[in-house]
C-alpha positions as semicolon CSV with decimal commas, in nm:
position;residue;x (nm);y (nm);z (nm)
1;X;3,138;16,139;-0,132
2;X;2,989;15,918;0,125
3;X;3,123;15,586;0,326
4;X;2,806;15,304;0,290
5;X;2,862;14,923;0,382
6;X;2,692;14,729;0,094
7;X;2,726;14,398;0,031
8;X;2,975;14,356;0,354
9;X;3,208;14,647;0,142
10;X;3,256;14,969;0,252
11;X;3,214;15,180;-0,049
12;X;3,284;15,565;-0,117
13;X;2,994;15,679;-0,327
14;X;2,933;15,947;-0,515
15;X;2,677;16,210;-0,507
16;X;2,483;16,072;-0,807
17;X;2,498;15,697;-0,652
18;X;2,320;15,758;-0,318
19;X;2,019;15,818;-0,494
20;X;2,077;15,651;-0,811
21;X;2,009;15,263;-0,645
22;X;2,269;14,935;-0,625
23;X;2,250;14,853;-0,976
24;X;2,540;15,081;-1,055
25;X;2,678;15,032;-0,707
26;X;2,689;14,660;-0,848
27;X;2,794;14,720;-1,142
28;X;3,112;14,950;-0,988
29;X;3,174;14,622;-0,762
30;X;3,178;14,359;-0,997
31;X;3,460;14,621;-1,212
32;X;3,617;14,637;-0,898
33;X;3,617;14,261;-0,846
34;X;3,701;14,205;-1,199
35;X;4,025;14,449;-1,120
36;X;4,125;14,319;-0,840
37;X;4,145;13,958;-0,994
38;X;4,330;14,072;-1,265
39;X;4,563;14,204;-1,004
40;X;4,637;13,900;-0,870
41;X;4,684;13,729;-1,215
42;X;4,924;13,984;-1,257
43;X;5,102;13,927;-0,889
44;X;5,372;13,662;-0,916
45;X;5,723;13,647;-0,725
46;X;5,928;13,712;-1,061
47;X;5,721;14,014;-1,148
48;X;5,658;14,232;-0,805
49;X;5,858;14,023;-0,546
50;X;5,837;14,258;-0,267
51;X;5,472;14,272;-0,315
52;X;5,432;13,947;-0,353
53;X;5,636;13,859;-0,025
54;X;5,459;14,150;0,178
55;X;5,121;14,009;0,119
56;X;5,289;13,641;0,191
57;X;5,342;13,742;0,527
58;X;5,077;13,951;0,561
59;X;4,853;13,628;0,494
60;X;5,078;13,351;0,708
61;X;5,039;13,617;0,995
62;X;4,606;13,647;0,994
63;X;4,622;13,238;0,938
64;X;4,847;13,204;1,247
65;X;4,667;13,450;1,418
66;X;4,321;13,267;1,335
67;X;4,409;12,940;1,453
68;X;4,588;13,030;1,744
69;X;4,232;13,250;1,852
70;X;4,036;12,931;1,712
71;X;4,259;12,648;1,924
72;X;4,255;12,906;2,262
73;X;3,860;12,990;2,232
74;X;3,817;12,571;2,184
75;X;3,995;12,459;2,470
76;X;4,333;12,383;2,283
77;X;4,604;12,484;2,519
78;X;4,771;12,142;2,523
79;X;4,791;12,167;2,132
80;X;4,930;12,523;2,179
81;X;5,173;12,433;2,466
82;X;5,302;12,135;2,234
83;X;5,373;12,365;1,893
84;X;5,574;12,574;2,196
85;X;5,752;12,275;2,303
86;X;5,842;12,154;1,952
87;X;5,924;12,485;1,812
88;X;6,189;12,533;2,108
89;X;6,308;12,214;2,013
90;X;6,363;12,279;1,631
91;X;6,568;12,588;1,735
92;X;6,749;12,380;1,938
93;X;6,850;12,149;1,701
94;X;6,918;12,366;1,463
95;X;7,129;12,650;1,655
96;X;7,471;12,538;1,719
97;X;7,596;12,623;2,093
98;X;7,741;12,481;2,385
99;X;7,408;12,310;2,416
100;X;7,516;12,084;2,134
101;X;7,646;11,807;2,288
102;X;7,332;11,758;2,529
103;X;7,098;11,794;2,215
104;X;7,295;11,482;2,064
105;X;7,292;11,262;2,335
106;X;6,926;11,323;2,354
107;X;6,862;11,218;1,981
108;X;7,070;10,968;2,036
109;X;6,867;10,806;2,346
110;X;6,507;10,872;2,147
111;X;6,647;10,751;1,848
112;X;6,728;10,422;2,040
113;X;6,413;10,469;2,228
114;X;6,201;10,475;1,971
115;X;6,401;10,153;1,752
116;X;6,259;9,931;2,071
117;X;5,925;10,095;2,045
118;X;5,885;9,975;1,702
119;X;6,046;9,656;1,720
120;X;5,791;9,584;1,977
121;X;5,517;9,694;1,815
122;X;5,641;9,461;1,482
123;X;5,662;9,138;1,675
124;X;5,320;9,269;1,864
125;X;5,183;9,207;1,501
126;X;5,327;8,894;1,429
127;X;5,641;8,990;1,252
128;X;5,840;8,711;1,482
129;X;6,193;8,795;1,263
130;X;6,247;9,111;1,393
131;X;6,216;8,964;1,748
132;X;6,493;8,719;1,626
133;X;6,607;9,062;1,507
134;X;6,593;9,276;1,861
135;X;6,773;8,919;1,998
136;X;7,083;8,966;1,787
137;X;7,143;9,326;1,783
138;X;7,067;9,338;2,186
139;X;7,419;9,061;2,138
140;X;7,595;9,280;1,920
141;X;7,541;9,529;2,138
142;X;7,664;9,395;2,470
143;X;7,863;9,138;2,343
144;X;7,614;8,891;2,567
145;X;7,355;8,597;2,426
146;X;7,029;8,629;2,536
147;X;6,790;8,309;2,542
């Protein structure tokens, strides 16, 4: 038996393919394609779920690993430094602790943040109410008019 690379495989063959040409190398790879398709067919999570999860993660880790190479060889640290950022801010969210009370009171100031952002950028396009809107919940708020 002898280790060739054909057709980007490496390929045990035997004695009587080394000199025997591809056609049954070809012939062995298309059975061997044809096999490992009907492998897959076969590979659901109800049927071999251990399987099915190993290769799962096998797969989510070579994609991860991919893109992080891709985003770091193409100048993409500020995209890699903000999946960091928002990936320490899930867990934080979702991890009760005595940071709790911080975490809240910083959802709370983006959420309210982010209701002026938008009610700005609504009357920026012309929907006027919602300036009439901002007016009256700015007087609910404070308990104030504002002309």
């Amino acid at each position: 038996m002898e280790w060739r690379k054909v057709m980007g495989w490496n390929i045990r063959l035997r004695s009587t393919e080394i000199g025997d040409g591809l056609g049954r190398l070809r012939l062995r790879l298309t059975r061997l394609g044809a096999k490992h398709q009907q492998e897959l067919e076969n590979l659901t999570l109800t049927t071999q779920p251990f399987r099915t999860l190993k290769f799962f993660t096998l797969a989510a880790i070579k994609y991860l690993k991919r893109s992080l190479s891709y985003l770091l060889a193409h100048g993409g640290w500020p995209m890699v430094l903000c999946n960091v950022v928002a990936l320490i801010a899930i867990l934080l969210f979702t991890i009760d602790g005595p940071h709790g009370k911080h975490i809240e009171e910083l959802r709370q100031y983006s959420q309210f943040g982010l209701w002026w952002v938008a009610l700005g950028v609504a009357s920026s396009i012309g929907l006027g109410y919602l300036q009439k809107l901002k007016y009256m919940i700015m007087r609910r708020m404070t308990g104030q008019y504002i002309l």
